[in-house]
mmCIF file with all atom_site columns, C-alpha atoms in Angstrom:
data_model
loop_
_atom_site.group_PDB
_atom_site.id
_atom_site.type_symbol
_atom_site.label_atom_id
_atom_site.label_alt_id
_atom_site.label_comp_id
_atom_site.label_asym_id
_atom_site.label_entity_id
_atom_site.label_seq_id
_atom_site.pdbx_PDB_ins_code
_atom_site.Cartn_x
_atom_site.Cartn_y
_atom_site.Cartn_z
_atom_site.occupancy
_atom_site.B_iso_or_equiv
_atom_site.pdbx_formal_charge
_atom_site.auth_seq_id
_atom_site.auth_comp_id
_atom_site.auth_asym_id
_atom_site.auth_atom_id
_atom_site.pdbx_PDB_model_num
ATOM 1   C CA . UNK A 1 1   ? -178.660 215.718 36.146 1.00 51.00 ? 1   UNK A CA 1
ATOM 2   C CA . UNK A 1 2   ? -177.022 215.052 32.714 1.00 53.00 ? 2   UNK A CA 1
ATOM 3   C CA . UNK A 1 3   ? -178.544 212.916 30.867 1.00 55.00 ? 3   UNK A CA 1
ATOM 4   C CA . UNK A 1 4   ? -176.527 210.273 29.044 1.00 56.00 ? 4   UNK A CA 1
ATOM 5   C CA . UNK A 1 5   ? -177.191 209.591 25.285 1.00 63.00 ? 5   UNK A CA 1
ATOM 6   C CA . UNK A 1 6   ? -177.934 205.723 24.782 1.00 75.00 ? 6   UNK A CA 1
ATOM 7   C CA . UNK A 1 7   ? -178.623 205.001 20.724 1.00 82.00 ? 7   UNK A CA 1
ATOM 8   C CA . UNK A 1 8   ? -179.130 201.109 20.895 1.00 84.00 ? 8   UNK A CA 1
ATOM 9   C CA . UNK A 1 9   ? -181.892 201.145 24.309 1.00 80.00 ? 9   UNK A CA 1
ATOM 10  C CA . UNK A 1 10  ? -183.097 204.294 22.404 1.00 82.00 ? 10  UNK A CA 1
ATOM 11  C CA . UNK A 1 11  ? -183.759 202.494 18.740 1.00 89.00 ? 11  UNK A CA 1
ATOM 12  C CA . UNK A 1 12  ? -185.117 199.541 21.032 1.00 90.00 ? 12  UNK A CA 1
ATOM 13  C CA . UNK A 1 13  ? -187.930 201.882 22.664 1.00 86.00 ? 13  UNK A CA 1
ATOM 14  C CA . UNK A 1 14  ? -188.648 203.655 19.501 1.00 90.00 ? 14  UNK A CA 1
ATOM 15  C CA . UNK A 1 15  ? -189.047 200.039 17.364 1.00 92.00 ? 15  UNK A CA 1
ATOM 16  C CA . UNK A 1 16  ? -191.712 198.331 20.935 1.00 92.00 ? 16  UNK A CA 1
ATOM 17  C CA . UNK A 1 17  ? -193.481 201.999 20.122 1.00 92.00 ? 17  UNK A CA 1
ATOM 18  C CA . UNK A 1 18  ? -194.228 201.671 16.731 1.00 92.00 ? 18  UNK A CA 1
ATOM 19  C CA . UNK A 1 19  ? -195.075 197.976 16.267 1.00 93.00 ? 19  UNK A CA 1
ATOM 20  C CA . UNK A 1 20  ? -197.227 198.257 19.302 1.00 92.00 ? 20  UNK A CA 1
ATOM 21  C CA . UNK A 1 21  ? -198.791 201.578 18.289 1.00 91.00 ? 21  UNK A CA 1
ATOM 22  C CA . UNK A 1 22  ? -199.639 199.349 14.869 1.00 92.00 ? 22  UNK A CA 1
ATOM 23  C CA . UNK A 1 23  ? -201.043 196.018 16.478 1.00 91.00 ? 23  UNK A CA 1
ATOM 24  C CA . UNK A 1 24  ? -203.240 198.637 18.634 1.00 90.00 ? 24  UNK A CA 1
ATOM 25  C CA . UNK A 1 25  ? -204.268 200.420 15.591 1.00 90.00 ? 25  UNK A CA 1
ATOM 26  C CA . UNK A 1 26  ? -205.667 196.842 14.284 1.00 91.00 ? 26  UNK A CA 1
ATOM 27  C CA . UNK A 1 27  ? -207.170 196.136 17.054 1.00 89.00 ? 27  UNK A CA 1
ATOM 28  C CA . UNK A 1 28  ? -209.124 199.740 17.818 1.00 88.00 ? 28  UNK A CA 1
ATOM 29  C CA . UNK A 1 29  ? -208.055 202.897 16.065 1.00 88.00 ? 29  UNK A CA 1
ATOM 30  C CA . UNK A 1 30  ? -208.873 205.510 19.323 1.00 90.00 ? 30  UNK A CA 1
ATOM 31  C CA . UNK A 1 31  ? -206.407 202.572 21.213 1.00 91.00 ? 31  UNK A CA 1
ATOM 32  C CA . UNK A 1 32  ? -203.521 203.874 18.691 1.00 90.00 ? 32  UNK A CA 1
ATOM 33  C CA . UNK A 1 33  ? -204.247 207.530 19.700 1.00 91.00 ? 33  UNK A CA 1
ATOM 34  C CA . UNK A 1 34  ? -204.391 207.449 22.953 1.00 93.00 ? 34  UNK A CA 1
ATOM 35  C CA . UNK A 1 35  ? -201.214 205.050 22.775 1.00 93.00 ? 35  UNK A CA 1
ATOM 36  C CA . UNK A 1 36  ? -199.390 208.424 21.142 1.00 92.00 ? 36  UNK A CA 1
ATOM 37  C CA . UNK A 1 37  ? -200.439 210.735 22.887 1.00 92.00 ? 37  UNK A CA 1
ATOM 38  C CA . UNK A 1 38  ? -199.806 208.686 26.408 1.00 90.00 ? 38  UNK A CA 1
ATOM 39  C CA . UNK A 1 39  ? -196.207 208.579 24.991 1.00 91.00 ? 39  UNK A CA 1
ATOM 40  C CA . UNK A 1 40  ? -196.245 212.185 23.697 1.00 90.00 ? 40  UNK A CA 1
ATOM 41  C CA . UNK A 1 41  ? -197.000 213.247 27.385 1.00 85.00 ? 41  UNK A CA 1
ATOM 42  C CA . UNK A 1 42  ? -194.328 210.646 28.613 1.00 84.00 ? 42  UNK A CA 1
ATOM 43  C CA . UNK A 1 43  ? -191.732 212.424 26.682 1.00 85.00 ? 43  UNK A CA 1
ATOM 44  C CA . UNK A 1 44  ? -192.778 215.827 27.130 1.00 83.00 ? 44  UNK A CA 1
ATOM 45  C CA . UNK A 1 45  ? -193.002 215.062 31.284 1.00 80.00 ? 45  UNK A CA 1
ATOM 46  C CA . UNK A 1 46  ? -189.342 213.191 30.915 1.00 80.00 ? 46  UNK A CA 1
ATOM 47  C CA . UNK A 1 47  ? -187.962 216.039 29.088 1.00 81.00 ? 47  UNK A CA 1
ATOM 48  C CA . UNK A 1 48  ? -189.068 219.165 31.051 1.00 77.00 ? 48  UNK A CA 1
ATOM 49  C CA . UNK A 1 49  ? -188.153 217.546 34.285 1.00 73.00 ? 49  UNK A CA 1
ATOM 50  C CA . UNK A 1 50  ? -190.497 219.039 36.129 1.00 76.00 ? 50  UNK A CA 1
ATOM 51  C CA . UNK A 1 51  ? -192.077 217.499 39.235 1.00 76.00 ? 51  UNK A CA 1
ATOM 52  C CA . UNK A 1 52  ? -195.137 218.493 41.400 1.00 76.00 ? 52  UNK A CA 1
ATOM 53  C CA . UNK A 1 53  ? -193.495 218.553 44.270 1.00 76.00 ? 53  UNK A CA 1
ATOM 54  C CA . UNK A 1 54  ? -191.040 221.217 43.838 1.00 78.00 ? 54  UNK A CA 1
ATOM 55  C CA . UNK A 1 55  ? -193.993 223.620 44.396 1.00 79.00 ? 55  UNK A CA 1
ATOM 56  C CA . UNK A 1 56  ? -193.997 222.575 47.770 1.00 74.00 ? 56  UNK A CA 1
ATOM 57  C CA . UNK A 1 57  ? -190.150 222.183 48.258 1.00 79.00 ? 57  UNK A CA 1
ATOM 58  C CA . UNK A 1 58  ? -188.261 224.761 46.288 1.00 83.00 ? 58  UNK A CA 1
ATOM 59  C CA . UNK A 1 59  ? -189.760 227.763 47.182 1.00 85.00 ? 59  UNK A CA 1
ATOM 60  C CA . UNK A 1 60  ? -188.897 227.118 51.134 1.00 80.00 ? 60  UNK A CA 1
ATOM 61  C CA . UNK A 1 61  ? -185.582 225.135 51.019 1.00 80.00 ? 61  UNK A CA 1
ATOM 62  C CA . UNK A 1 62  ? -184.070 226.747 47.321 1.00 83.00 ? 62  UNK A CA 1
ATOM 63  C CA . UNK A 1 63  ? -185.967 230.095 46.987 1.00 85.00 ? 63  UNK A CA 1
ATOM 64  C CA . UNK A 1 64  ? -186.558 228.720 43.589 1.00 87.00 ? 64  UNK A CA 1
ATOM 65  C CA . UNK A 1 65  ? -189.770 229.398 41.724 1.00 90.00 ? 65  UNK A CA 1
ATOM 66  C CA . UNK A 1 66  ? -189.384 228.685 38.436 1.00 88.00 ? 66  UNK A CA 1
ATOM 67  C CA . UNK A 1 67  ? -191.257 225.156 38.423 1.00 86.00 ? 67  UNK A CA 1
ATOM 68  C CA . UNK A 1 68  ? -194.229 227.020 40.253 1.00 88.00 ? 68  UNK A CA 1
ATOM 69  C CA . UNK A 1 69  ? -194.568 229.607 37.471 1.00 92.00 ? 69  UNK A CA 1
ATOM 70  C CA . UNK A 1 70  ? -194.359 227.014 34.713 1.00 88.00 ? 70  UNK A CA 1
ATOM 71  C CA . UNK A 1 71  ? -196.787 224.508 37.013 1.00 88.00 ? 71  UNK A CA 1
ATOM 72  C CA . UNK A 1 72  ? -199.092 228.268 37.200 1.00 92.00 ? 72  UNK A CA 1
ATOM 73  C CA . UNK A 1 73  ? -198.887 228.557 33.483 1.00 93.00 ? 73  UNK A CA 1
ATOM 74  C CA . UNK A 1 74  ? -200.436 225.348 32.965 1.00 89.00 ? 74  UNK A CA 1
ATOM 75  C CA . UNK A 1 75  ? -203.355 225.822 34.979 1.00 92.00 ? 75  UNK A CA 1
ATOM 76  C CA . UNK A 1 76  ? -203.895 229.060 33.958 1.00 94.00 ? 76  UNK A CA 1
ATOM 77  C CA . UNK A 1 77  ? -203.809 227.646 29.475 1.00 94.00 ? 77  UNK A CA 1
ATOM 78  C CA . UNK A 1 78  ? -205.824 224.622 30.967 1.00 92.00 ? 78  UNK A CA 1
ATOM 79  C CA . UNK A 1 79  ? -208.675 226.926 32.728 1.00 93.00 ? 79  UNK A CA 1
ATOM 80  C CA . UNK A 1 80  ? -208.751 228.912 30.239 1.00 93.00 ? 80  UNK A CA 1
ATOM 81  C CA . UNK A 1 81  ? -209.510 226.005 27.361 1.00 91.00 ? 81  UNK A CA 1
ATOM 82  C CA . UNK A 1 82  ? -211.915 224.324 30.019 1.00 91.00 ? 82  UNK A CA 1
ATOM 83  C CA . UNK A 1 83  ? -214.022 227.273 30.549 1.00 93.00 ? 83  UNK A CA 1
ATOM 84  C CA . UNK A 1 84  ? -214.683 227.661 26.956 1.00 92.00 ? 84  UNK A CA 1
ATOM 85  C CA . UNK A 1 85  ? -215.678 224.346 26.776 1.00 90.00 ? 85  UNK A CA 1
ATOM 86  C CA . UNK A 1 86  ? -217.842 224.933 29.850 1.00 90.00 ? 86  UNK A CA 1
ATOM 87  C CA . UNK A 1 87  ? -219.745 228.094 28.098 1.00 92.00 ? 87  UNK A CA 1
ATOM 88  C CA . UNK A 1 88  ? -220.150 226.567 24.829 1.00 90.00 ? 88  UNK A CA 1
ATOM 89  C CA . UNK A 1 89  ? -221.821 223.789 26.380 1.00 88.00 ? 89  UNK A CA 1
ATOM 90  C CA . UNK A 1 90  ? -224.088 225.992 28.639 1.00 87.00 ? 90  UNK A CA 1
ATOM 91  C CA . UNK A 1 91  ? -224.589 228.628 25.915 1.00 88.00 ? 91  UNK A CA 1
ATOM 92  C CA . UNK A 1 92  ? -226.202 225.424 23.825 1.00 87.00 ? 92  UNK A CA 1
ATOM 93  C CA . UNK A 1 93  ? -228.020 223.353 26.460 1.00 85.00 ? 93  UNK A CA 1
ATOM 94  C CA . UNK A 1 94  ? -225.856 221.098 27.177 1.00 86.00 ? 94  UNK A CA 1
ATOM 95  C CA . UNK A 1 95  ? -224.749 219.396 30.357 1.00 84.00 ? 95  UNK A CA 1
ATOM 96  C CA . UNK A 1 96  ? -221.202 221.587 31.751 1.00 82.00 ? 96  UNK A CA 1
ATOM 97  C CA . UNK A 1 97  ? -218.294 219.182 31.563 1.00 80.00 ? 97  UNK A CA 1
ATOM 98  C CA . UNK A 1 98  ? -216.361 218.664 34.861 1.00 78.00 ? 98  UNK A CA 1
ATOM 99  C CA . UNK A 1 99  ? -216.530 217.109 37.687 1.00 75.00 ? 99  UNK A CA 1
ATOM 100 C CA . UNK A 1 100 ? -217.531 219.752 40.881 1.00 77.00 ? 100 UNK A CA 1
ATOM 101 C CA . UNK A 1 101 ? -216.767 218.559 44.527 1.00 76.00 ? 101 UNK A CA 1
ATOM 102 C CA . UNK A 1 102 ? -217.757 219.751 47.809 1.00 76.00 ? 102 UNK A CA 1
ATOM 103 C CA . UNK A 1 103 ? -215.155 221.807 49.279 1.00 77.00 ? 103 UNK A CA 1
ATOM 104 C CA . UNK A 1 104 ? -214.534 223.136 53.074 1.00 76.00 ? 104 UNK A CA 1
ATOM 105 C CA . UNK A 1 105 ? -211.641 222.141 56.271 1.00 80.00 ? 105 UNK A CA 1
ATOM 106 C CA . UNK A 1 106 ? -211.001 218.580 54.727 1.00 79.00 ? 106 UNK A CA 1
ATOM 107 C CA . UNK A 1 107 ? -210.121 219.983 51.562 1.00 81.00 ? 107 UNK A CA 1
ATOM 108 C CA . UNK A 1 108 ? -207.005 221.861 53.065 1.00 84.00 ? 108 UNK A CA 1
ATOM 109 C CA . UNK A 1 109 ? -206.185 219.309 55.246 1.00 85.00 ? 109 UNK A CA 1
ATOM 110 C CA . UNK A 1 110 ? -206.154 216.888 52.417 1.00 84.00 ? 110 UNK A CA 1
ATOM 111 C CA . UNK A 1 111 ? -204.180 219.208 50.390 1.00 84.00 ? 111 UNK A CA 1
ATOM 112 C CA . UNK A 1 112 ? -201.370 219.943 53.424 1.00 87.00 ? 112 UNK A CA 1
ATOM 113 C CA . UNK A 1 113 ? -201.047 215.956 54.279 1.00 86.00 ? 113 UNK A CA 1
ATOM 114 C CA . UNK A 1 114 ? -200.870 215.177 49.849 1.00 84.00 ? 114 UNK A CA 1
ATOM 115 C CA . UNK A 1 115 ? -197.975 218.139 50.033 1.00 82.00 ? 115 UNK A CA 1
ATOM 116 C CA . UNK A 1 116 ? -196.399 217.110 53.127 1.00 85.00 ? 116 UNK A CA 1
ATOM 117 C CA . UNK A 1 117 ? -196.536 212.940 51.500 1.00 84.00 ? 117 UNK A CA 1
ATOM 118 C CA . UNK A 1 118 ? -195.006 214.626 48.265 1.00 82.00 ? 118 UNK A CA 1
ATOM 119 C CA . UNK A 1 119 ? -192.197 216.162 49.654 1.00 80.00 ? 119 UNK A CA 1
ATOM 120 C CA . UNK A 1 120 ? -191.137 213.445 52.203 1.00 84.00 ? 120 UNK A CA 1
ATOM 121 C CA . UNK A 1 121 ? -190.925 210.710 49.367 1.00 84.00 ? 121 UNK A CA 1
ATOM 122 C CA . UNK A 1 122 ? -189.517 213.265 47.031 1.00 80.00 ? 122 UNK A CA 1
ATOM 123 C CA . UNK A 1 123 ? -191.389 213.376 44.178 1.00 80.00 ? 123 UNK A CA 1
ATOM 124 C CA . UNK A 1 124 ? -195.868 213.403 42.806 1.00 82.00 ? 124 UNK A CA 1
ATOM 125 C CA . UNK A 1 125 ? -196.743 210.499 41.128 1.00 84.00 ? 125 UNK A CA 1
ATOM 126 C CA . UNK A 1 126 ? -195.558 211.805 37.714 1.00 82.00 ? 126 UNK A CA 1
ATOM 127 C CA . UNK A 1 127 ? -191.768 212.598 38.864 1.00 83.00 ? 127 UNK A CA 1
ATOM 128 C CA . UNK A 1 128 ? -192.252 209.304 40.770 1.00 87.00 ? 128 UNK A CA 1
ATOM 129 C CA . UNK A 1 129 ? -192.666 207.543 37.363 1.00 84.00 ? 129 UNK A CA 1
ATOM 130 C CA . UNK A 1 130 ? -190.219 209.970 35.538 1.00 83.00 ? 130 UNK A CA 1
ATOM 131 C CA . UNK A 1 131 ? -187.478 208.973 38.404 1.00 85.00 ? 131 UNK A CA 1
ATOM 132 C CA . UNK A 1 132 ? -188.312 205.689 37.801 1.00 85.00 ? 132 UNK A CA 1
ATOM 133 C CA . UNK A 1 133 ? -187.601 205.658 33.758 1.00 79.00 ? 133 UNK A CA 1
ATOM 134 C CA . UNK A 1 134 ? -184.541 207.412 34.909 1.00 80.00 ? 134 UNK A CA 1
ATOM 135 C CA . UNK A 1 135 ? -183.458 203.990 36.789 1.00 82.00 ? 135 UNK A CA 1
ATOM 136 C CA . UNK A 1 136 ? -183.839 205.403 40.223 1.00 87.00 ? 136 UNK A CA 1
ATOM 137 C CA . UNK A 1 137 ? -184.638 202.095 42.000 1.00 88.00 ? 137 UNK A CA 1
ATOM 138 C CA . UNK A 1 138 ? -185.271 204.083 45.519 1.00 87.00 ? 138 UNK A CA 1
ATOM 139 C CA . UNK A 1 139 ? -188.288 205.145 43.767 1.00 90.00 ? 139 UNK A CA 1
ATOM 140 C CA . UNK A 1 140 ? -190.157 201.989 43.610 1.00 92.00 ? 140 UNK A CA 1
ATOM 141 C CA . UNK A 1 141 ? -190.853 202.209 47.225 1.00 91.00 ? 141 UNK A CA 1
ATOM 142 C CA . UNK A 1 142 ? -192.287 205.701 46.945 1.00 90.00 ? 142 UNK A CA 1
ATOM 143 C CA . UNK A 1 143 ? -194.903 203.705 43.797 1.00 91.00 ? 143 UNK A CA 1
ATOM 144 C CA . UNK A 1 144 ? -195.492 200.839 45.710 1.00 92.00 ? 144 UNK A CA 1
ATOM 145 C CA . UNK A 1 145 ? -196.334 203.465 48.470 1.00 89.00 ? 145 UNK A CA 1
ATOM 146 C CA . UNK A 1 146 ? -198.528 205.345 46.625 1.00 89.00 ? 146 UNK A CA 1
ATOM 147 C CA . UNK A 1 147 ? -200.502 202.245 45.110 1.00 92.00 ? 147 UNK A CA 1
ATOM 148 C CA . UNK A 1 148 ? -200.920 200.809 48.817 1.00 92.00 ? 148 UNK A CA 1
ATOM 149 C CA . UNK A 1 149 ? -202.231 204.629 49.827 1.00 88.00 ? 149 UNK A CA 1
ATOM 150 C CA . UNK A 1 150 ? -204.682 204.728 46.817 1.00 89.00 ? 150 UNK A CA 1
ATOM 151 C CA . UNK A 1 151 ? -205.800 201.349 47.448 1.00 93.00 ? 151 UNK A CA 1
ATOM 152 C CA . UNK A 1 152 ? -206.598 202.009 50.927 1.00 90.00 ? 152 UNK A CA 1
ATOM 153 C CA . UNK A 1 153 ? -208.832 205.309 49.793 1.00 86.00 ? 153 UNK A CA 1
ATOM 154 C CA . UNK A 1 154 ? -210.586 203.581 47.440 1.00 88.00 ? 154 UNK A CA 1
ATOM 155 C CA . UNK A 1 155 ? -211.496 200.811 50.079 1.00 90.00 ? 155 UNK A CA 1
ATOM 156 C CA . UNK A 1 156 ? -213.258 203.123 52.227 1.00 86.00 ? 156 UNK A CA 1
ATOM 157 C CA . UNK A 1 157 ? -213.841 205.782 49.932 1.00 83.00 ? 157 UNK A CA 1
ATOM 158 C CA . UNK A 1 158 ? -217.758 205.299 50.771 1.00 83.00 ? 158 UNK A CA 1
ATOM 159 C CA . UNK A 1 159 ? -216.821 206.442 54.331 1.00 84.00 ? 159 UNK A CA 1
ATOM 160 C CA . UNK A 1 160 ? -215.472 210.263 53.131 1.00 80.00 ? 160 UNK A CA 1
ATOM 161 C CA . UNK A 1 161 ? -218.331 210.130 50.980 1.00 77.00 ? 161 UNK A CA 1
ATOM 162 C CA . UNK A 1 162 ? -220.731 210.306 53.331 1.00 79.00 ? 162 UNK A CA 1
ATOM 163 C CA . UNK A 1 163 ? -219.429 212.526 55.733 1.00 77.00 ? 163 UNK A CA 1
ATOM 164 C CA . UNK A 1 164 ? -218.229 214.834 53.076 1.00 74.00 ? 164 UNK A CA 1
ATOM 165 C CA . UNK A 1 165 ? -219.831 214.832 50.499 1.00 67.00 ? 165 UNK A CA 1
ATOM 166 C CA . UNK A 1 166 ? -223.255 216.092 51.317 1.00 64.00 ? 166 UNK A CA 1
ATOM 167 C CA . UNK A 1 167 ? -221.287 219.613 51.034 1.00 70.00 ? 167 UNK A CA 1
ATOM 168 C CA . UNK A 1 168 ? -222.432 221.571 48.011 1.00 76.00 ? 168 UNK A CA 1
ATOM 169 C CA . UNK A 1 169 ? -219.720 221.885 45.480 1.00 79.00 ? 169 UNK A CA 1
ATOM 170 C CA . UNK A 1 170 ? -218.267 225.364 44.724 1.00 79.00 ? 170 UNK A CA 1
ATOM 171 C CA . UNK A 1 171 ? -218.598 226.764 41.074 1.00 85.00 ? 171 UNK A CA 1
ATOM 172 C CA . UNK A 1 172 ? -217.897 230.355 40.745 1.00 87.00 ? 172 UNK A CA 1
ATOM 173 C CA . UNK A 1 173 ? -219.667 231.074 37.571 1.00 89.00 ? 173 UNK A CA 1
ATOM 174 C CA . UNK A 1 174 ? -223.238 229.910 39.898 1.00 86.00 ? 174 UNK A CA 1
ATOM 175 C CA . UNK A 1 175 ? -222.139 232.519 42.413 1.00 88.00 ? 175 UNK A CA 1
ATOM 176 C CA . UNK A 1 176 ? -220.583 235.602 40.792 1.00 92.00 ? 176 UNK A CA 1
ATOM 177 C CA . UNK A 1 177 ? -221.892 234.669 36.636 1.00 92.00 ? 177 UNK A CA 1
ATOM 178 C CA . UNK A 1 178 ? -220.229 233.142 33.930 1.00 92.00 ? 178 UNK A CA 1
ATOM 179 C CA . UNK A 1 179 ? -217.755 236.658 32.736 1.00 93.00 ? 179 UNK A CA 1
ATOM 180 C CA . UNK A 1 180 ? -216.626 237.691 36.715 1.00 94.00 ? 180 UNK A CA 1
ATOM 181 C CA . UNK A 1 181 ? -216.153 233.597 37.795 1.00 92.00 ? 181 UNK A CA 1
ATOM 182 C CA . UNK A 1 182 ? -213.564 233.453 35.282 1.00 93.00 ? 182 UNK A CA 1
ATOM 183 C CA . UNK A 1 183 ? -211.897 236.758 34.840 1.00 95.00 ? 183 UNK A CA 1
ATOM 184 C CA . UNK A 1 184 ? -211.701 235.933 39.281 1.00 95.00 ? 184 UNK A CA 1
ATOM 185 C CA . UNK A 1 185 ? -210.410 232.732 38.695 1.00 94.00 ? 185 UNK A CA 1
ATOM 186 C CA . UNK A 1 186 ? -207.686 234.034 36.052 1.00 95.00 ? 186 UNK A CA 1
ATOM 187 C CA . UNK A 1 187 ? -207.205 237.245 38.751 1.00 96.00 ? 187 UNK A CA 1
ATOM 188 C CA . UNK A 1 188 ? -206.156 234.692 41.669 1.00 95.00 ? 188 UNK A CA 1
ATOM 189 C CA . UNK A 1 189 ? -203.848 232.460 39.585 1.00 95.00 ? 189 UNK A CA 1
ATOM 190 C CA . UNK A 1 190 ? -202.600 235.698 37.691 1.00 95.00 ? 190 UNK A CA 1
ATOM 191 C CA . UNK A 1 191 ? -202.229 236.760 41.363 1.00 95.00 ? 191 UNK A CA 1
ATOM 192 C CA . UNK A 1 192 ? -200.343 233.609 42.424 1.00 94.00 ? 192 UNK A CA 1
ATOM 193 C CA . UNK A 1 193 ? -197.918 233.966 39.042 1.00 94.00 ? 193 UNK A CA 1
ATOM 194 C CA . UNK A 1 194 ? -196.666 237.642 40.155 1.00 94.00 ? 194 UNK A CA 1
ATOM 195 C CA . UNK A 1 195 ? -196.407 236.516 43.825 1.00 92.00 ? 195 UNK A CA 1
ATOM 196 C CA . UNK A 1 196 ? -193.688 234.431 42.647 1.00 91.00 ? 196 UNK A CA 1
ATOM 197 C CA . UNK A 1 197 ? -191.203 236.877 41.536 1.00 91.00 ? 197 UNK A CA 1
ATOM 198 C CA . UNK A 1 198 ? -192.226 238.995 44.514 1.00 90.00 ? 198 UNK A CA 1
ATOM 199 C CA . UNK A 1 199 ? -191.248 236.727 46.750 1.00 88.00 ? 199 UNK A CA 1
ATOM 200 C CA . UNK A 1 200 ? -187.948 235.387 44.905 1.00 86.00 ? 200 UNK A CA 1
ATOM 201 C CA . UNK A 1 201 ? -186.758 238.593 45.065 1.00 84.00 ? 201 UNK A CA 1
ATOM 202 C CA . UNK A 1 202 ? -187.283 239.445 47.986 1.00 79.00 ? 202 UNK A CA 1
ATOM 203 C CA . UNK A 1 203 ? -186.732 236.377 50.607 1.00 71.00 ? 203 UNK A CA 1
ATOM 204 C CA . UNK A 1 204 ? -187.439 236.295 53.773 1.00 61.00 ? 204 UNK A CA 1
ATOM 205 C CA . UNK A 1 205 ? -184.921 237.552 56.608 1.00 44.00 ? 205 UNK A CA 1
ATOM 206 C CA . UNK A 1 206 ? -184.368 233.786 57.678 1.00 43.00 ? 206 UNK A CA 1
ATOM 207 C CA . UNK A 1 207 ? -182.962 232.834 54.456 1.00 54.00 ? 207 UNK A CA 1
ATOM 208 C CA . UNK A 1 208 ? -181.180 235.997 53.827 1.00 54.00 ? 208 UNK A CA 1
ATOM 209 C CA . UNK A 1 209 ? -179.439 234.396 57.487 1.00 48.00 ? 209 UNK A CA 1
ATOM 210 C CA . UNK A 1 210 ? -179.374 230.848 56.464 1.00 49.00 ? 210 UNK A CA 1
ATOM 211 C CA . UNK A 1 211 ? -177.439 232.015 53.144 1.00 50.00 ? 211 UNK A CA 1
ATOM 212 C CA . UNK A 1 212 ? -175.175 234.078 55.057 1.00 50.00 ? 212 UNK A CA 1
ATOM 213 C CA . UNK A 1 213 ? -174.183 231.556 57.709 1.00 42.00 ? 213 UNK A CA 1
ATOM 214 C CA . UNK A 1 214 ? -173.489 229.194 54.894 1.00 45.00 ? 214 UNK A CA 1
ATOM 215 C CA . UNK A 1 215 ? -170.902 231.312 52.989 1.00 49.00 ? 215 UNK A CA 1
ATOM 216 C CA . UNK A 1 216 ? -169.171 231.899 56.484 1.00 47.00 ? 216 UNK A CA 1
ATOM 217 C CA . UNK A 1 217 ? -169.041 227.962 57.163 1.00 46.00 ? 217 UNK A CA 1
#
């Protein structure tokens, strides 16, 4: 979608920014950073357009990759900077930053009904927000049905715990050692990456079909 250039909104934004960057600053100085860099992100998100979802929906109904790759590249630069936090800390005694969860059947089929919710309402809860900026009013349904949602997990949130969370988490570098937990780790997303372009260029016989009865009709 084209995005239309709007100076006076635009000038608007950039002066609310500023002078409430400034009265945060005065208040608490970490306020002021985080104010920036929640904006930064903001931007950043708004410009690249990309959108959580599409891992679930483009590959399937597009044949289109390329937000899987760049959503692949992030969490391979985020591991990466993580881990090293993760063995600096361990290498001097210090507690391993993260937060481990058990794992096992509820974590897929939390996964498959979070993908399934993301692709019916068209959009995570970051292209939610983005669409929203963008003045897609349609959107504010999809929030207002992912605040009702979160609400109602956090409400009985004790329940899962209880009957899930007595699992013991999974951290690789406790099972296989600190070097082969994260040179597996990068293997499998490294893995994922090159699947990609195997499998956009070489689709599957029913959307060779689908494309073909299309250009006939």
């Amino acid at each position: 979608m084209k995005r239309s250039s709007q100076p006076l909104p635009t000038a608007l934004a950039i002066i609310f920014i500023i002078s409430y960057g400034i009265n945060l600053y005065v208040q608490q100085q970490l306020l002021s950073a985080l104010w920036l860099i929640g904006i930064s992100l903001g931007y950043i998100l708004y410009r690249s357009g990309i959108c959580f979802s599409a891992i679930c929906r483009d590959p399937f109904l597009f044949n289109d990759f390329s937000t899987a790759r760049a959503v692949l590249v992030l969490l391979i630069i985020s591991f990466a900077g993580t881990f090293m936090f993760q063995i600096y800390s361990n290498v001097n005694g210090m507690d391993i930053p993260g937060k481990f969860h058990s794992w096992g059947v509820h974590t897929a089929i939390g996964g498959i009904l979070f993908g399934i919710g993301m692709v019916l309402a068209g959009g995570c809860a970051a292209g939610t927000l983005q669409r929203i900026g963008e003045g897609f009013i349609l959107f504010l349904i999809v929030l207002s049905g992912l605040v009702l949602g979160s609400t109602l997990g956090a409400a009985h949130f004790s329940w899962w715990t209880t009957r899930f969370a007595s699992f013991k988490p999974l951290f690789l570098p406790e099972i296989f050692g600190w070097a082969a937990g994260g040179i597996l780790t990068l293997t499998i997303l490294g893995g994922l990456f090159y699947l990609t372009f195997v499998l956009e260029k070489y689709p599957s016989l029913q959307n060779k079909e689908d494309q073909t009865w299309a250009q006939k009709n």
